Amino acid sequence: MAFGSPQWMYASGEDFPIEQSLRFNDNDSSYLQQTPSSAGNRRTWTLSFWMKRGNIGTYQSVFHCYDSSGSVPRKQLRLRLNSDNTLALIDWQNDLVKSDGLYRDPSAWMHIVIRMDTTQGSASDRLKIYVNGTEMVYATDGRSSYVGQNVEFPVCGAFPVEFSGRTSYNADQYFDGYLAEIHLIDGTALDPTSFGEFGDYGEWKPIEVSGLTYGTN
């Protein structure tokens, strides 16, 4: 599953410029939504995208998938920017992981990768979030519940996938900023190097994404 729009132009780096992005205005209650026609692999997947913030200091839902018929806590998975400018991945009301650092620079593009593989035997390997090519430093209270082995989240199921807002059940946390080069890989847990690379000065920059197998969805 890949999203894109020619509504705005964005270039990063000299080797591979990203030429399109979407502008989200929280005042317009704007969001993207797609519902797959059939379920894929709900245990193993990768989400990659570039993000640039607009407003800071508010709760904003960046990515969200929700199973209205599921059971708490695994019926939801949501990537949220908190009012203190931390980044958290939430199942229902609990942080699966939360960042120790703050992301509050509206002039900077960030590359986010969520790598999920609940089939892994080691609990710490089942969920990883990377920011600009490096695994995110988690807050000491930010791994309140390690993901259980073989747990299935709604992502890559036949449930609404949303960017911005929480339109499935409570539309009050719209994202404000830009999103670009969104890839949701069904069935494969990938590292950030599938989407970017470090430059000569240690900067993280995009590469041309090719050869990926997106799976059922």
Rosetta silent file (secondary structure, phi, psi, omega in degrees, C-alpha in Angstrom):
SEQUENCE: MAFGSPQWMYASGEDFPIEQSLRFNDNDSSYLQQTPSSAGNRRTWTLSFWMKRGNIGTYQSVFHCYDSSGSVPRKQLRLRLNSDNTLALIDWQNDLVKSDGLYRDPSAWMHIVIRMDTTQGSASDRLKIYVNGTEMVYATDGRSSYVGQNVEFPVCGAFPVEFSGRTSYNADQYFDGYLAEIHLIDGTALDPTSFGEFGDYGEWKPIEVSGLTYGTN
SCORE:     score description
SCORE:     0.000 S_00000001
   1 L     0.000  125.384  179.457    0.000    0.000    0.000 S_00000001
   2 E  -134.597  138.924 -179.510    1.499    3.357   -1.008 S_00000001
   3 E  -114.514  149.573  174.705    0.028    6.838   -0.736 S_00000001
   4 L  -169.401  161.217  179.461    1.000    9.997   -2.644 S_00000001
   5 L  -157.585  144.779  178.766   -0.318   13.274   -4.014 S_00000001
   6 L   -88.768   22.782 -172.817    1.023   16.048   -6.261 S_00000001
   7 L   -76.577  -15.170 -178.759   -0.422   18.770   -4.022 S_00000001
   8 E  -152.500  151.236 -179.092    2.962   19.960   -2.707 S_00000001
   9 L  -108.157  137.738 -179.807    6.573   19.649   -3.736 S_00000001
  10 L  -143.294  130.929  176.672    9.323   18.504   -1.390 S_00000001
  11 L  -126.510  139.261  179.718   12.941   17.749   -2.130 S_00000001
  12 L  -140.534  123.307  178.422   15.504   16.278    0.263 S_00000001
  13 L    78.719  169.021 -178.122   19.125   15.514   -0.549 S_00000001
  14 L   -99.317  -24.553 -174.017   20.835   15.522   -3.910 S_00000001
  15 L   -77.194  -42.770 -178.723   20.790   11.797   -4.727 S_00000001
  16 L  -144.657   97.194  178.043   17.044   11.182   -4.642 S_00000001
  17 L   -76.839  136.951  172.132   14.623   14.102   -4.276 S_00000001
  18 L   -90.583  118.299 -167.671   11.114   13.297   -3.040 S_00000001
  19 L   -98.725   -0.584 -178.329    8.920   15.404   -5.283 S_00000001
  20 L  -139.995  147.042  171.951    5.492   15.033   -3.692 S_00000001
  21 E  -155.160  169.301  176.930    3.917   15.349   -0.261 S_00000001
  22 E  -110.866  136.777  175.312    0.568   15.984    1.365 S_00000001
  23 E   -99.735  123.309  177.543   -0.221   19.054    3.490 S_00000001
  24 E  -108.419  124.129  175.925   -2.540   18.378    6.431 S_00000001
  25 L  -108.522  116.023 -176.457   -4.255   21.335    8.108 S_00000001
  26 H   -63.487  -25.472  177.911   -5.779   20.348   11.442 S_00000001
  27 H   -69.380  -21.162  179.257   -8.309   23.184   11.135 S_00000001
  28 H   -92.685   -1.057 -178.141   -9.669   21.500    8.004 S_00000001
  29 L    53.579   43.486 -175.769  -10.068   18.097    9.726 S_00000001
  30 L   -87.230  144.556  179.105   -8.168   16.544    6.825 S_00000001
  31 L  -160.892  164.208  171.226   -7.197   12.878    6.724 S_00000001
  32 E  -111.564  144.026  176.402   -6.548    9.905    4.453 S_00000001
  33 E  -146.217  137.523  174.218   -8.402    6.617    4.831 S_00000001
  34 E  -144.671  137.380  178.024   -8.286    3.300    3.000 S_00000001
  35 L  -115.711  114.460  177.950   -9.854   -0.030    3.947 S_00000001
  36 L   -60.832  148.755 -178.638   -8.244   -3.163    2.452 S_00000001
  37 L   -77.669  -19.436  179.188  -10.680   -5.615    0.895 S_00000001
  38 L  -149.602  161.199 -176.406   -9.071   -8.585    2.651 S_00000001
  39 L   -80.855  146.250  173.867   -6.751   -9.278    5.561 S_00000001
  40 L  -112.076 -137.312 -178.152   -3.019   -9.710    5.191 S_00000001
  41 L   -93.630  107.139 -175.620   -0.323  -10.432    7.764 S_00000001
  42 L   -88.552    0.717  178.770   -1.317   -8.747   11.026 S_00000001
  43 L  -103.691  -29.063 -174.201    1.791   -9.917   12.893 S_00000001
  44 E  -130.835  119.360 -179.790    4.565   -8.783   10.566 S_00000001
  45 E  -165.638  168.115  178.510    4.637   -5.450    8.726 S_00000001
  46 E  -137.845  135.530  172.746    6.551   -2.203    8.233 S_00000001
  47 E  -118.197  127.358  179.402    5.336    1.389    8.009 S_00000001
  48 E  -131.461  136.164  174.998    7.696    4.033    6.589 S_00000001
  49 E  -163.124  160.522  172.998    7.051    7.715    5.904 S_00000001
  50 E  -102.671  140.286 -174.286    8.597   11.191    6.008 S_00000001
  51 E  -137.073  138.965  171.975    6.967   13.778    8.269 S_00000001
  52 E  -130.338  124.390 -174.946    7.304   17.503    8.832 S_00000001
  53 E   -76.538  151.672  170.571    5.354   19.053   11.696 S_00000001
  54 L  -105.485  -88.761  174.472    3.189   22.168   11.480 S_00000001
  55 L   -73.899  147.289  174.341    1.645   22.909   14.840 S_00000001
  56 L  -124.218  167.429  175.697    3.436   21.642   17.943 S_00000001
  57 L    78.941   17.382  177.117    2.379   21.209   21.551 S_00000001
  58 L  -133.919  159.624  173.237   -0.936   19.449   20.832 S_00000001
  59 L   -72.086  127.557  179.436   -2.140   15.858   20.615 S_00000001
  60 E  -139.585  126.163  176.616   -2.046   14.764   16.972 S_00000001
  61 E   -86.891  120.128 -178.821   -2.815   11.349   15.539 S_00000001
  62 E   -91.445  -48.626 -177.766   -0.435   10.589   12.654 S_00000001
  63 E  -135.425  142.251 -175.496   -1.356    6.978   11.841 S_00000001
  64 E  -154.686  136.893  172.906   -4.285    4.938   13.061 S_00000001
  65 E  -138.064  135.937 -168.092   -5.893    1.553   12.435 S_00000001
  66 E  -141.967  130.231  176.408   -8.985    0.404   14.310 S_00000001
  67 L  -107.586  102.262 -174.912  -11.008   -2.807   14.549 S_00000001
  68 L   -66.009  -20.384 -178.882  -14.442   -1.839   15.868 S_00000001
  69 L   -98.860   -1.863 -175.927  -15.333   -5.496   16.528 S_00000001
  70 L   -79.385 -179.109 -179.117  -12.071   -6.401   18.255 S_00000001
  71 L  -109.841  145.274  177.046  -11.262   -6.734   21.923 S_00000001
  72 L   -66.654  140.604    6.487   -9.300   -4.304   24.086 S_00000001
  73 L   -98.009   -3.344 -167.806   -6.393   -3.656   24.016 S_00000001
  74 L   -88.063   10.800 -179.281   -5.392   -4.971   20.571 S_00000001
  75 L   -78.166  -11.611 -176.980   -8.313   -3.519   18.623 S_00000001
  76 E  -135.983  149.573  167.057   -6.393   -0.302   17.932 S_00000001
  77 E  -142.076  128.040 -173.136   -2.908    0.824   16.986 S_00000001
  78 E  -142.031  131.317  171.961   -2.133    4.519   16.787 S_00000001
  79 E   -97.400  120.471 -172.473    1.006    6.591   16.308 S_00000001
  80 E  -130.213  138.680  166.769    0.475    9.858   18.155 S_00000001
  81 E   -87.947  124.447 -176.581    2.351   13.072   18.763 S_00000001
  82 L   -87.563  168.232 -178.680    1.652   14.058   22.368 S_00000001
  83 L   -66.559  -20.480  175.653    1.109   17.544   23.753 S_00000001
  84 L   -90.952    9.007  177.156    4.617   17.408   25.290 S_00000001
  85 L    71.473   18.072  167.630    6.004   16.698   21.769 S_00000001
  86 L   -82.882  165.986  178.641    6.944   13.087   22.490 S_00000001
  87 E  -117.265  130.902 -175.933    6.041   10.375   19.987 S_00000001
  88 E  -137.138  144.546  170.680    4.121    7.309   21.156 S_00000001
  89 E  -106.267  122.540 -169.041    2.691    4.121   19.686 S_00000001
  90 E  -119.723  138.143  175.126   -0.502    3.265   21.531 S_00000001
  91 L   -87.153  -65.800  175.704   -2.626    0.124   21.486 S_00000001
  92 L  -120.504  -71.096  174.795   -5.799    1.217   23.264 S_00000001
  93 L  -125.026    2.106 -176.516   -4.986    3.555   26.128 S_00000001
  94 L  -109.566  144.041  173.396   -1.461    2.339   26.878 S_00000001
  95 E   -77.499  119.119  169.964    1.845    3.374   25.352 S_00000001
  96 E   -72.012  -44.962  171.767    3.546    0.386   23.793 S_00000001
  97 E  -144.047  148.528  175.466    6.544    2.649   23.279 S_00000001
  98 E  -139.223  144.329 -177.164    7.101    6.364   23.869 S_00000001
  99 E   -74.753  146.344  171.736   10.061    8.502   22.910 S_00000001
 100 L   -80.279  -33.309 -179.991   12.448    9.873   25.464 S_00000001
 101 L   -87.300  168.831 -179.863   13.289   12.791   23.170 S_00000001
 102 L  -109.102  141.651 -179.655   11.062   15.607   21.966 S_00000001
 103 L  -117.741   92.770 -170.989   10.159   16.249   18.331 S_00000001
 104 L  -136.072   25.601  179.040    9.273   19.929   18.124 S_00000001
 105 L  -102.198  103.590 -178.258   11.142   21.384   15.136 S_00000001
 106 L   -74.046   -3.506  179.169    8.584   22.483   12.506 S_00000001
 107 L   -96.947   -6.086 -172.144   11.379   23.195   10.001 S_00000001
 108 L  -108.660  136.853  169.127   12.789   19.649    9.943 S_00000001
 109 E   -83.943  140.717  177.163   11.711   16.595    7.988 S_00000001
 110 E  -124.877  142.037  174.383   11.825   13.324    9.936 S_00000001
 111 E  -103.373  124.580 -178.334   11.797    9.782    8.621 S_00000001
 112 E  -114.011  131.941  172.826    9.736    7.378   10.741 S_00000001
 113 E  -127.718  124.485  170.247    9.834    3.578   10.461 S_00000001
 114 E  -104.799  120.079 -178.016    7.646    1.284   12.556 S_00000001
 115 E  -114.216  111.553 -177.059    8.919   -2.291   12.344 S_00000001
 116 E  -116.085  128.527  173.659    6.522   -4.890   13.766 S_00000001
 117 E  -151.882   87.897 -175.176    7.185   -8.632   13.952 S_00000001
 118 L   -75.701   -2.180  176.875    5.353  -10.252   16.848 S_00000001
 119 L   -78.730  -11.737 -177.272    6.596  -13.717   15.800 S_00000001
 120 L   -65.155  141.866 -179.969   10.020  -12.915   17.285 S_00000001
 121 L   -71.682  -34.575  179.251   11.017  -14.913   20.379 S_00000001
 122 L   -86.096  125.865 -175.916   12.662  -11.931   22.103 S_00000001
 123 H   -59.706  -36.842 -177.079   10.098   -9.408   23.350 S_00000001
 124 H   -72.669  -11.774  179.708   12.350   -6.431   22.639 S_00000001
 125 H   -94.843   -6.367 -173.844   12.639   -7.455   18.966 S_00000001
 126 L   -77.590  -28.260  179.778    8.900   -7.525   18.251 S_00000001
 127 E  -139.181  126.010  175.502    8.449   -3.762   17.946 S_00000001
 128 E  -137.864  140.638  173.941   11.010   -1.153   16.963 S_00000001
 129 E  -119.825  132.384  179.946   10.592    2.478   15.915 S_00000001
 130 E  -116.589  138.145  174.916   13.321    4.288   14.007 S_00000001
 131 E  -121.927  119.193 -178.879   13.686    8.047   13.553 S_00000001
 132 L    52.811   46.561  172.821   16.089    9.204   10.840 S_00000001
 133 L    83.820   -5.988 -176.955   17.718    5.798   10.542 S_00000001
 134 E  -121.574  138.777  179.976   18.377    5.253   14.256 S_00000001
 135 E   -59.949  133.805 -178.724   16.227    3.336   16.708 S_00000001
 136 L   -61.008  139.406  174.082   14.231    5.741   18.841 S_00000001
 137 L   -80.073  120.060 -174.797   15.362    6.147   22.457 S_00000001
 138 E   -87.421  141.695  174.820   12.420    4.982   24.533 S_00000001
 139 L   -65.477  152.670 -178.831   11.313    6.729   27.701 S_00000001
 140 L   -62.506  -26.091  176.612   11.713    4.712   30.887 S_00000001
 141 L  -100.940   13.001 -172.292    7.924    4.700   31.205 S_00000001
 142 L   -97.649   -0.040  171.384    7.492    4.216   27.469 S_00000001
 143 L  -120.598   61.399 -175.339    7.569    0.423   27.266 S_00000001
 144 L   -66.951  -23.789  179.467    4.741   -0.149   29.685 S_00000001
 145 L  -150.304  106.887  174.834    3.759   -3.362   27.968 S_00000001
 146 L   -59.585  145.260  178.760    6.008   -5.389   25.674 S_00000001
 147 L   -69.191  130.332  179.386    4.128   -6.763   22.714 S_00000001
 148 L   -70.015  155.151 -179.214    3.176  -10.390   23.276 S_00000001
 149 L   -66.951  134.971  177.487    4.403  -13.083   20.922 S_00000001
 150 L    64.859   17.937  174.302    2.181  -13.647   17.870 S_00000001
 151 L   -65.149  140.221  176.717   -0.184  -10.822   18.844 S_00000001
 152 L  -109.088  120.271  172.923   -2.271   -9.582   15.921 S_00000001
 153 L   -93.420  167.862 -178.807   -2.957   -5.864   15.638 S_00000001
 154 L   -70.212  -18.403 -179.221   -5.556   -4.475   13.195 S_00000001
 155 L   -59.152  132.351 -176.309   -2.852   -3.130   10.839 S_00000001
 156 L    73.796    9.146  167.879   -2.914   -5.109    7.571 S_00000001
 157 L   -90.843 -176.487  179.211   -6.320   -6.482    8.459 S_00000001
 158 L   -87.524   58.708 -177.009   -9.504   -5.552    6.611 S_00000001
 159 L  -130.791  156.511 -178.105   -9.907   -2.440    8.766 S_00000001
 160 L   -59.443  129.769  171.380   -9.633    1.297    8.028 S_00000001
 161 E  -103.594  125.466 -174.231   -6.054    2.585    7.760 S_00000001
 162 E  -128.467  142.985  168.140   -5.922    6.305    8.471 S_00000001
 163 E  -117.029  119.791 -174.965   -3.374    9.074    8.359 S_00000001
 164 L    81.511  147.716  175.794   -4.405   12.011   10.570 S_00000001
 165 L    72.249  177.627  170.895   -7.466   12.150   12.786 S_00000001
 166 L  -135.712   58.658 -166.360   -9.251    9.356   14.602 S_00000001
 167 L   -71.222  -13.751 -179.604  -12.218    9.288   12.326 S_00000001
 168 L   -70.077  -29.909 -175.559  -13.269    5.723   13.073 S_00000001
 169 L  -150.373  -10.623 -179.570  -14.497    6.575   16.527 S_00000001
 170 L  -168.141   92.134 -171.370  -13.393   10.007   17.782 S_00000001
 171 L   -87.251   80.087 -176.906  -12.274   12.659   15.303 S_00000001
 172 L  -139.897   10.332 -177.631  -10.486   15.109   17.527 S_00000001
 173 L  -135.694   62.150 -176.662   -6.730   14.713   17.031 S_00000001
 174 L   -75.077  145.400  178.071   -5.952   15.698   13.451 S_00000001
 175 L   -76.173  144.813  175.090   -2.358   15.917   12.266 S_00000001
 176 L  -125.570  114.103 -178.435   -0.951   19.284   11.220 S_00000001
 177 E   151.622 -152.565 -176.512    2.024   19.207    8.864 S_00000001
 178 E  -123.109  144.005  171.500    3.331   17.304    5.853 S_00000001
 179 E  -127.963  142.386 -178.807    3.605   13.596    5.035 S_00000001
 180 E  -146.845  154.177  171.876    5.553   12.150    2.114 S_00000001
 181 E    50.769   61.072 -178.372    6.680    8.805    0.655 S_00000001
 182 E   -90.050  128.086  177.117    4.351    6.577    2.690 S_00000001
 183 E  -132.684  126.108  171.879    4.880    2.808    2.437 S_00000001
 184 E  -114.557  112.155 -173.928    2.983    0.132    4.342 S_00000001
 185 E  -100.972  113.750 -176.743    4.659   -3.241    3.764 S_00000001
 186 E   -89.704  115.961  172.757    2.405   -6.215    4.519 S_00000001
 187 L   100.887   -2.145 -179.336    4.216   -9.372    5.640 S_00000001
 188 L  -136.300  133.989  175.285    7.818   -8.136    5.926 S_00000001
 189 L   -98.199  109.856 -173.196    9.674   -6.436    8.795 S_00000001
 190 L  -108.877  152.414  173.837   12.185   -4.081    7.177 S_00000001
 191 L   -86.026  164.944  179.494   15.000   -1.924    8.518 S_00000001
 192 H   -59.602  -23.948 -178.020   15.256    1.819    7.729 S_00000001
 193 H   -66.334   -9.906  172.902   17.956    1.075    5.148 S_00000001
 194 H   -75.955  -13.459 -174.138   15.203   -0.090    2.778 S_00000001
 195 L  -126.252  -15.798 -177.478   14.044    3.535    2.624 S_00000001
 196 E  -157.714  177.809  179.811   17.027    5.771    3.390 S_00000001
 197 E  -154.091  159.661  176.269   20.761    6.028    3.982 S_00000001
 198 E   -84.246  137.090  177.999   23.306    8.110    5.865 S_00000001
 199 L   -86.882 -174.106 -176.212   25.141   10.757    3.844 S_00000001
 200 L   -63.959  -24.217 -177.167   28.760   11.859    4.029 S_00000001
 201 L  -107.030   15.537  178.556   28.042   14.179    6.949 S_00000001
 202 L    84.568    5.381  179.517   25.933   11.756    8.958 S_00000001
 203 L   -79.630  147.692  176.963   22.635   13.122    7.683 S_00000001
 204 E   -93.801  128.815 -176.012   19.773   10.720    6.978 S_00000001
 205 E  -137.883  155.584 -178.154   18.400   11.043    3.458 S_00000001
 206 E   -73.462  154.566  170.463   15.899    9.202    1.275 S_00000001
 207 L  -121.578  165.371  175.686   16.770    6.665   -1.375 S_00000001
 208 L   -71.042  119.509 -178.380   14.703    5.460   -4.283 S_00000001
 209 L   -82.000  123.517 -177.891   12.506    2.715   -2.872 S_00000001
 210 L  -151.638  158.237  175.114   12.410   -0.255   -5.220 S_00000001
 211 L    74.516   12.236 -179.131   12.072   -4.015   -5.237 S_00000001
 212 L   -83.692  146.869  173.529    9.718   -4.142   -2.254 S_00000001
 213 L  -104.389  112.956 -173.511    6.987   -6.753   -1.991 S_00000001
 214 L   -80.333  -11.089  177.784    3.914   -5.093   -0.493 S_00000001
 215 L    79.199 -160.318 -177.559    2.103   -8.353    0.252 S_00000001
 216 L   -56.262  -39.359 -178.209   -1.663   -8.847    0.247 S_00000001
 217 L  -112.416    0.000    0.000   -2.269   -5.159    0.885 S_00000001
